Amino acid sequence: MNQAVLYQFLPLILMFVIFYFFLIRPQKKKENEIKDMRENLKVGDKIMTIGGIIGKIVLIKEDYVVIESSSDNSKLDIMKWGISGTFNNKTELKEEN
């Protein structure tokens, strides 16, 4: 009787394991990478926002950053959760989403 019950639940257990390794675990890893990127921002970093605005960080506060978005020194306050990626020295976007 116990063996029959185990065989009935085995497909459900296998599906959960598959979902964990192919969906849940990679998503958590990606969320941690994004969190680390946003926590390690520093003045002078070139970033891109979720809305597509590109700028250089000039000031960092607790929940937001101030970026300079063009050559005429226009500044924007951006919430940290709105930053989608940073640029490296070769001006390639390091996409975090």
mmCIF file of N, CA and C in Angstrom:
data_model
loop_
_atom_site.group_PDB
_atom_site.id
_atom_site.type_symbol
_atom_site.label_atom_id
_atom_site.label_comp_id
_atom_site.label_asym_id
_atom_site.label_seq_id
_atom_site.Cartn_x
_atom_site.Cartn_y
_atom_site.Cartn_z
ATOM 1 N N MET A 1 0.823 -1.198 0.000
ATOM 2 C CA MET A 1 0.000 0.000 0.000
ATOM 3 C C MET A 1 0.869 1.265 0.000
ATOM 4 N N ASN A 2 1.934 1.305 0.817
ATOM 5 C CA ASN A 2 2.806 2.474 0.874
ATOM 6 C C ASN A 2 3.519 2.708 -0.449
ATOM 7 N N GLN A 3 3.907 1.634 -1.093
ATOM 8 C CA GLN A 3 4.612 1.757 -2.357
ATOM 9 C C GLN A 3 3.700 2.338 -3.440
ATOM 10 N N ALA A 4 2.432 1.971 -3.438
ATOM 11 C CA ALA A 4 1.490 2.496 -4.422
ATOM 12 C C ALA A 4 1.285 3.994 -4.241
ATOM 13 N N VAL A 5 1.221 4.438 -3.016
ATOM 14 C CA VAL A 5 1.058 5.876 -2.747
ATOM 15 C C VAL A 5 2.305 6.637 -3.197
ATOM 16 N N LEU A 6 3.477 6.067 -2.948
ATOM 17 C CA LEU A 6 4.727 6.693 -3.362
ATOM 18 C C LEU A 6 4.776 6.842 -4.884
ATOM 19 N N TYR A 7 4.368 5.806 -5.595
ATOM 20 C CA TYR A 7 4.364 5.865 -7.059
ATOM 21 C C TYR A 7 3.368 6.893 -7.576
ATOM 22 N N GLN A 8 2.295 7.155 -6.853
ATOM 23 C CA GLN A 8 1.330 8.163 -7.286
ATOM 24 C C GLN A 8 1.897 9.572 -7.131
ATOM 25 N N PHE A 9 2.671 9.811 -6.088
ATOM 26 C CA PHE A 9 3.211 11.145 -5.846
ATOM 27 C C PHE A 9 4.557 11.382 -6.517
ATOM 28 N N LEU A 10 5.187 10.361 -7.013
ATOM 29 C CA LEU A 10 6.488 10.498 -7.656
ATOM 30 C C LEU A 10 6.471 11.475 -8.831
ATOM 31 N N PRO A 11 5.485 11.432 -9.742
ATOM 32 C CA PRO A 11 5.475 12.419 -10.834
ATOM 33 C C PRO A 11 5.367 13.864 -10.327
ATOM 34 N N LEU A 12 4.585 14.100 -9.279
ATOM 35 C CA LEU A 12 4.463 15.452 -8.728
ATOM 36 C C LEU A 12 5.780 15.921 -8.117
ATOM 37 N N ILE A 13 6.445 15.030 -7.433
ATOM 38 C CA ILE A 13 7.729 15.370 -6.829
ATOM 39 C C ILE A 13 8.762 15.665 -7.909
ATOM 40 N N LEU A 14 8.782 14.858 -8.956
ATOM 41 C CA LEU A 14 9.714 15.093 -10.062
ATOM 42 C C LEU A 14 9.420 16.420 -10.764
ATOM 43 N N MET A 15 8.145 16.753 -10.949
ATOM 44 C CA MET A 15 7.786 18.030 -11.580
ATOM 45 C C MET A 15 8.266 19.204 -10.727
ATOM 46 N N PHE A 16 8.107 19.110 -9.406
ATOM 47 C CA PHE A 16 8.571 20.175 -8.532
ATOM 48 C C PHE A 16 10.081 20.338 -8.624
ATOM 49 N N VAL A 17 10.819 19.238 -8.639
ATOM 50 C CA VAL A 17 12.278 19.296 -8.743
ATOM 51 C C VAL A 17 12.692 19.942 -10.064
ATOM 52 N N ILE A 18 12.035 19.566 -11.150
ATOM 53 C CA ILE A 18 12.342 20.137 -12.459
ATOM 54 C C ILE A 18 12.042 21.632 -12.473
ATOM 55 N N PHE A 19 10.875 22.031 -11.950
ATOM 56 C CA PHE A 19 10.544 23.454 -11.880
ATOM 57 C C PHE A 19 11.551 24.222 -11.039
ATOM 58 N N TYR A 20 11.987 23.644 -9.956
ATOM 59 C CA TYR A 20 12.945 24.325 -9.096
ATOM 60 C C TYR A 20 14.248 24.591 -9.840
ATOM 61 N N PHE A 21 14.804 23.575 -10.497
ATOM 62 C CA PHE A 21 16.100 23.732 -11.138
ATOM 63 C C PHE A 21 16.052 24.511 -12.444
ATOM 64 N N PHE A 22 14.916 24.511 -13.138
ATOM 65 C CA PHE A 22 14.848 25.217 -14.415
ATOM 66 C C PHE A 22 14.153 26.562 -14.354
ATOM 67 N N LEU A 23 13.361 26.840 -13.332
ATOM 68 C CA LEU A 23 12.645 28.107 -13.263
ATOM 69 C C LEU A 23 12.943 28.906 -11.995
ATOM 70 N N ILE A 24 12.781 28.313 -10.844
ATOM 71 C CA ILE A 24 12.879 29.047 -9.589
ATOM 72 C C ILE A 24 14.323 29.429 -9.279
ATOM 73 N N ARG A 25 15.228 28.494 -9.357
ATOM 74 C CA ARG A 25 16.626 28.741 -9.004
ATOM 75 C C ARG A 25 17.287 29.784 -9.913
ATOM 76 N N PRO A 26 17.138 29.697 -11.250
ATOM 77 C CA PRO A 26 17.739 30.734 -12.105
ATOM 78 C C PRO A 26 17.147 32.127 -11.853
ATOM 79 N N GLN A 27 15.847 32.190 -11.565
ATOM 80 C CA GLN A 27 15.229 33.482 -11.307
ATOM 81 C C GLN A 27 15.791 34.111 -10.033
ATOM 82 N N LYS A 28 15.962 33.318 -8.994
ATOM 83 C CA LYS A 28 16.534 33.837 -7.743
ATOM 84 C C LYS A 28 17.976 34.288 -7.951
ATOM 85 N N LYS A 29 18.729 33.555 -8.759
ATOM 86 C CA LYS A 29 20.109 33.927 -9.045
ATOM 87 C C LYS A 29 20.155 35.270 -9.774
ATOM 88 N N LYS A 30 19.275 35.455 -10.748
ATOM 89 C CA LYS A 30 19.217 36.698 -11.498
ATOM 90 C C LYS A 30 18.818 37.860 -10.587
ATOM 91 N N GLU A 31 17.851 37.646 -9.688
ATOM 92 C CA GLU A 31 17.438 38.682 -8.748
ATOM 93 C C GLU A 31 18.590 39.086 -7.828
ATOM 94 N N ASN A 32 19.378 38.122 -7.379
ATOM 95 C CA ASN A 32 20.531 38.429 -6.528
ATOM 96 C C ASN A 32 21.594 39.217 -7.283
ATOM 97 N N GLU A 33 21.810 38.909 -8.563
ATOM 98 C CA GLU A 33 22.783 39.644 -9.366
ATOM 99 C C GLU A 33 22.340 41.089 -9.555
ATOM 100 N N ILE A 34 21.054 41.301 -9.804
ATOM 101 C CA ILE A 34 20.518 42.648 -9.974
ATOM 102 C C ILE A 34 20.646 43.428 -8.668
ATOM 103 N N LYS A 35 20.325 42.773 -7.558
ATOM 104 C CA LYS A 35 20.437 43.425 -6.245
ATOM 105 C C LYS A 35 21.877 43.829 -5.975
ATOM 106 N N ASP A 36 22.839 42.940 -6.263
ATOM 107 C CA ASP A 36 24.255 43.247 -6.061
ATOM 108 C C ASP A 36 24.701 44.414 -6.935
ATOM 109 N N MET A 37 24.263 44.437 -8.194
ATOM 110 C CA MET A 37 24.626 45.517 -9.107
ATOM 111 C C MET A 37 24.120 46.846 -8.564
ATOM 112 N N ARG A 38 22.882 46.878 -8.093
ATOM 113 C CA ARG A 38 22.304 48.129 -7.586
ATOM 114 C C ARG A 38 22.944 48.561 -6.272
ATOM 115 N N GLU A 39 23.384 47.615 -5.450
ATOM 116 C CA GLU A 39 24.046 47.970 -4.188
ATOM 117 C C GLU A 39 25.479 48.448 -4.407
ATOM 118 N N ASN A 40 26.105 48.031 -5.501
ATOM 119 C CA ASN A 40 27.504 48.376 -5.758
ATOM 120 C C ASN A 40 27.679 49.530 -6.737
ATOM 121 N N LEU A 41 26.639 50.318 -6.960
ATOM 122 C CA LEU A 41 26.763 51.483 -7.824
ATOM 123 C C LEU A 41 27.670 52.504 -7.162
ATOM 124 N N LYS A 42 28.425 53.228 -7.988
ATOM 125 C CA LYS A 42 29.280 54.273 -7.448
ATOM 126 C C LYS A 42 29.235 55.480 -8.374
ATOM 127 N N VAL A 43 29.608 56.628 -7.827
ATOM 128 C CA VAL A 43 29.620 57.871 -8.599
ATOM 129 C C VAL A 43 30.564 57.701 -9.782
ATOM 130 N N GLY A 44 30.098 58.108 -10.944
ATOM 131 C CA GLY A 44 30.892 57.988 -12.165
ATOM 132 C C GLY A 44 30.476 56.823 -13.044
ATOM 133 N N ASP A 45 29.703 55.874 -12.512
ATOM 134 C CA ASP A 45 29.226 54.747 -13.317
ATOM 135 C C ASP A 45 28.249 55.246 -14.377
ATOM 136 N N LYS A 46 28.329 54.679 -15.552
ATOM 137 C CA LYS A 46 27.387 54.981 -16.628
ATOM 138 C C LYS A 46 26.306 53.907 -16.589
ATOM 139 N N ILE A 47 25.039 54.338 -16.514
ATOM 140 C CA ILE A 47 23.933 53.397 -16.338
ATOM 141 C C ILE A 47 22.865 53.598 -17.404
ATOM 142 N N MET A 48 21.992 52.626 -17.498
ATOM 143 C CA MET A 48 20.796 52.725 -18.330
ATOM 144 C C MET A 48 19.599 52.377 -17.466
ATOM 145 N N THR A 49 18.545 53.180 -17.558
ATOM 146 C CA THR A 49 17.351 52.937 -16.762
ATOM 147 C C THR A 49 16.421 51.980 -17.497
ATOM 148 N N ILE A 50 15.398 51.529 -16.792
ATOM 149 C CA ILE A 50 14.406 50.641 -17.402
ATOM 150 C C ILE A 50 13.717 51.336 -18.575
ATOM 151 N N GLY A 51 13.558 52.661 -18.481
ATOM 152 C CA GLY A 51 12.910 53.431 -19.546
ATOM 153 C C GLY A 51 13.815 53.771 -20.708
ATOM 154 N N GLY A 52 15.096 53.411 -20.642
ATOM 155 C CA GLY A 52 16.016 53.638 -21.747
ATOM 156 C C GLY A 52 16.849 54.895 -21.634
ATOM 157 N N ILE A 53 16.778 55.582 -20.506
ATOM 158 C CA ILE A 53 17.589 56.782 -20.311
ATOM 159 C C ILE A 53 19.001 56.366 -19.920
ATOM 160 N N ILE A 54 19.984 56.958 -20.596
ATOM 161 C CA ILE A 54 21.382 56.663 -20.323
ATOM 162 C C ILE A 54 21.996 57.879 -19.657
ATOM 163 N N GLY A 55 22.760 57.647 -18.605
ATOM 164 C CA GLY A 55 23.398 58.759 -17.923
ATOM 165 C C GLY A 55 24.515 58.305 -17.020
ATOM 166 N N LYS A 56 25.202 59.292 -16.443
ATOM 167 C CA LYS A 56 26.314 59.033 -15.535
ATOM 168 C C LYS A 56 25.885 59.432 -14.132
ATOM 169 N N ILE A 57 26.178 58.586 -13.153
ATOM 170 C CA ILE A 57 25.795 58.854 -11.768
ATOM 171 C C ILE A 57 26.667 59.976 -11.214
ATOM 172 N N VAL A 58 25.984 60.987 -10.627
ATOM 173 C CA VAL A 58 26.720 62.093 -10.006
ATOM 174 C C VAL A 58 26.496 62.149 -8.498
ATOM 175 N N LEU A 59 25.442 61.492 -7.993
ATOM 176 C CA LEU A 59 25.152 61.496 -6.564
ATOM 177 C C LEU A 59 24.369 60.244 -6.216
ATOM 178 N N ILE A 60 24.700 59.623 -5.104
ATOM 179 C CA ILE A 60 23.998 58.417 -4.662
ATOM 180 C C ILE A 60 23.412 58.670 -3.290
ATOM 181 N N LYS A 61 22.119 58.431 -3.171
ATOM 182 C CA LYS A 61 21.430 58.496 -1.877
ATOM 183 C C LYS A 61 20.990 57.084 -1.518
ATOM 184 N N GLU A 62 20.209 56.952 -0.458
ATOM 185 C CA GLU A 62 19.818 55.622 0.014
ATOM 186 C C GLU A 62 18.965 54.858 -0.998
ATOM 187 N N ASP A 63 17.894 55.495 -1.490
ATOM 188 C CA ASP A 63 16.967 54.806 -2.391
ATOM 189 C C ASP A 63 17.031 55.275 -3.837
ATOM 190 N N TYR A 64 17.753 56.340 -4.100
ATOM 191 C CA TYR A 64 17.791 56.864 -5.462
ATOM 192 C C TYR A 64 19.180 57.381 -5.801
ATOM 193 N N VAL A 65 19.368 57.619 -7.098
ATOM 194 C CA VAL A 65 20.611 58.194 -7.586
ATOM 195 C C VAL A 65 20.265 59.405 -8.443
ATOM 196 N N VAL A 66 21.190 60.320 -8.545
ATOM 197 C CA VAL A 66 21.045 61.464 -9.442
ATOM 198 C C VAL A 66 21.987 61.206 -10.606
ATOM 199 N N ILE A 67 21.419 61.280 -11.821
ATOM 200 C CA ILE A 67 22.251 61.050 -13.002
ATOM 201 C C ILE A 67 22.279 62.312 -13.862
ATOM 202 N N GLU A 68 23.373 62.450 -14.576
ATOM 203 C CA GLU A 68 23.530 63.511 -15.557
ATOM 204 C C GLU A 68 23.294 62.850 -16.903
ATOM 205 N N SER A 69 22.271 63.325 -17.614
ATOM 206 C CA SER A 69 21.842 62.558 -18.781
ATOM 207 C C SER A 69 22.287 63.117 -20.122
ATOM 208 N N SER A 70 22.853 64.319 -20.160
ATOM 209 C CA SER A 70 23.297 64.838 -21.448
ATOM 210 C C SER A 70 24.441 65.819 -21.248
ATOM 211 N N SER A 71 24.929 66.349 -22.337
ATOM 212 C CA SER A 71 26.075 67.247 -22.256
ATOM 213 C C SER A 71 25.723 68.605 -21.662
ATOM 214 N N ASP A 72 24.440 68.968 -21.605
ATOM 215 C CA ASP A 72 24.060 70.265 -21.024
ATOM 216 C C ASP A 72 23.801 70.163 -19.516
ATOM 217 N N ASN A 73 24.300 69.098 -18.895
ATOM 218 C CA ASN A 73 24.259 68.892 -17.441
ATOM 219 C C ASN A 73 22.847 68.812 -16.862
ATOM 220 N N SER A 74 21.881 68.296 -17.619
ATOM 221 C CA SER A 74 20.553 68.092 -17.039
ATOM 222 C C SER A 74 20.615 66.881 -16.117
ATOM 223 N N LYS A 75 20.057 67.049 -14.934
ATOM 224 C CA LYS A 75 20.137 66.000 -13.922
ATOM 225 C C LYS A 75 18.753 65.425 -13.662
ATOM 226 N N LEU A 76 18.714 64.104 -13.419
ATOM 227 C CA LEU A 76 17.469 63.393 -13.132
ATOM 228 C C LEU A 76 17.648 62.569 -11.867
ATOM 229 N N ASP A 77 16.612 62.547 -11.037
ATOM 230 C CA ASP A 77 16.594 61.649 -9.885
ATOM 231 C C ASP A 77 15.950 60.346 -10.336
ATOM 232 N N ILE A 78 16.642 59.240 -10.128
ATOM 233 C CA ILE A 78 16.173 57.915 -10.549
ATOM 234 C C ILE A 78 16.178 56.997 -9.337
ATOM 235 N N MET A 79 15.079 56.296 -9.126
ATOM 236 C CA MET A 79 15.045 55.291 -8.066
ATOM 237 C C MET A 79 15.988 54.153 -8.449
ATOM 238 N N LYS A 80 16.650 53.572 -7.460
ATOM 239 C CA LYS A 80 17.608 52.496 -7.744
ATOM 240 C C LYS A 80 16.955 51.298 -8.425
ATOM 241 N N TRP A 81 15.694 51.007 -8.088
ATOM 242 C CA TRP A 81 15.038 49.853 -8.709
ATOM 243 C C TRP A 81 14.778 50.089 -10.190
ATOM 244 N N GLY A 82 14.918 51.334 -10.657
ATOM 245 C CA GLY A 82 14.691 51.654 -12.064
ATOM 246 C C GLY A 82 15.924 51.524 -12.935
ATOM 247 N N ILE A 83 17.029 51.074 -12.367
ATOM 248 C CA ILE A 83 18.271 50.918 -13.140
ATOM 249 C C ILE A 83 18.327 49.497 -13.685
ATOM 250 N N SER A 84 18.479 49.398 -15.001
ATOM 251 C CA SER A 84 18.464 48.064 -15.608
ATOM 252 C C SER A 84 19.853 47.501 -15.861
ATOM 253 N N GLY A 85 20.847 48.354 -15.969
ATOM 254 C CA GLY A 85 22.186 47.841 -16.222
ATOM 255 C C GLY A 85 23.222 48.932 -16.163
ATOM 256 N N THR A 86 24.476 48.533 -16.188
ATOM 257 C CA THR A 86 25.589 49.475 -16.189
ATOM 258 C C THR A 86 26.437 49.248 -17.429
ATOM 259 N N PHE A 87 27.185 50.277 -17.809
ATOM 260 C CA PHE A 87 28.105 50.168 -18.931
ATOM 261 C C PHE A 87 29.497 49.942 -18.391
ATOM 262 N N ASN A 88 30.269 49.133 -19.110
ATOM 263 C CA ASN A 88 31.669 48.974 -18.715
ATOM 264 C C ASN A 88 32.511 49.983 -19.487
ATOM 265 N N ASN A 89 33.805 49.915 -19.382
ATOM 266 C CA ASN A 89 34.697 50.891 -20.028
ATOM 267 C C ASN A 89 34.634 50.846 -21.553
ATOM 268 N N LYS A 90 34.232 49.731 -22.114
ATOM 269 C CA LYS A 90 34.161 49.595 -23.567
ATOM 270 C C LYS A 90 32.805 50.059 -24.105
ATOM 271 N N THR A 91 32.012 50.730 -23.291
ATOM 272 C CA THR A 91 30.678 51.252 -23.608
ATOM 273 C C THR A 91 29.705 50.180 -24.057
ATOM 274 N N GLU A 92 29.870 48.977 -23.571
ATOM 275 C CA GLU A 92 28.903 47.919 -23.827
ATOM 276 C C GLU A 92 28.019 47.801 -22.600
ATOM 277 N N LEU A 93 26.720 47.670 -22.834
ATOM 278 C CA LEU A 93 25.781 47.567 -21.716
ATOM 279 C C LEU A 93 25.904 46.205 -21.066
ATOM 280 N N LYS A 94 26.094 46.194 -19.756
ATOM 281 C CA LYS A 94 26.087 44.952 -18.994
ATOM 282 C C LYS A 94 24.673 44.791 -18.476
ATOM 283 N N GLU A 95 23.868 44.112 -19.231
ATOM 284 C CA GLU A 95 22.435 43.957 -18.966
ATOM 285 C C GLU A 95 22.217 43.115 -17.721
ATOM 286 N N GLU A 96 21.372 43.574 -16.813
ATOM 287 C CA GLU A 96 21.133 42.853 -15.568
ATOM 288 C C GLU A 96 19.720 42.299 -15.483
ATOM 289 N N ASN A 97 18.882 42.563 -16.445
ATOM 290 C CA ASN A 97 17.498 42.041 -16.392
ATOM 291 C C ASN A 97 17.326 40.863 -17.280
#
